[in-house]
Steps between C-alpha positions, in 0.01 A plus 500: 500500500614786721178537699501130583835406653649158546687451825701209636524431871769243572431373852727201443869466430476456123754694294384607154514794261202704619515755216499231232223310679288817516553560126393144420195523730396826332542345154296193601223712655479720190499205258244302703280812523496518120469127433217439748329839467537572871648787698735387773604810692732514798681183587689401813731200490581377849761231563449324834660224703303173514353549849355843418375385160337186642333705775360731232375199304330357810352831610353603164436172319476247782792299357751421772785395271772673298441600140711695255271796435191676630329771297255750645283726287385851587233593250445873454228538234685443170845457656620172650778565750679216668750352736710197416647321803788268415633233736878535481585144608244330275618718210859384555385135527304539173806645326708200606227253401451657156872562441471877456665799660317644803466834314317320219264330747432839660400637158280195431318557828449868421356403159278243674373760747430758229306236305291433811425873518392485134242236597678171434461219752678170549258283694408249227726312260374714210564823693848383603585415139375839380697675775817307416468577127465869582791495744719344230378754244592798718830350616597449136393856417708633791799310362453634146482855635846452650402509866637151572 
């Protein structure tokens, strides 16, 4: 979607293939737009160190603790734009805990953030289960398309 760019701002020290990550993010956004009948427009993916990410969490949500991802929506009539803030250190810890490559955890978090922009939540057990099923669906689809 040329008029709605996806940009990555790596404020941490993470090394990854930005071009490939952008392609995957664009594919996920496009597929989620179709599957959920939404229109996610521009998307910024910002990777932060824990202190900055936790400060953002405290300032905007009142949660003074680290988390893996924060998603902010910018609704413009029929277009939902967004920013996905990823905590670099928590992402790396998650990758170790789940036994996956850090690049794969980065993609999972991007999928998670895009699903939030499509209207999915993860506050209740039912919402978390629905979110997880959709994350797994899109991660599998990404794999079958040869991205991973």
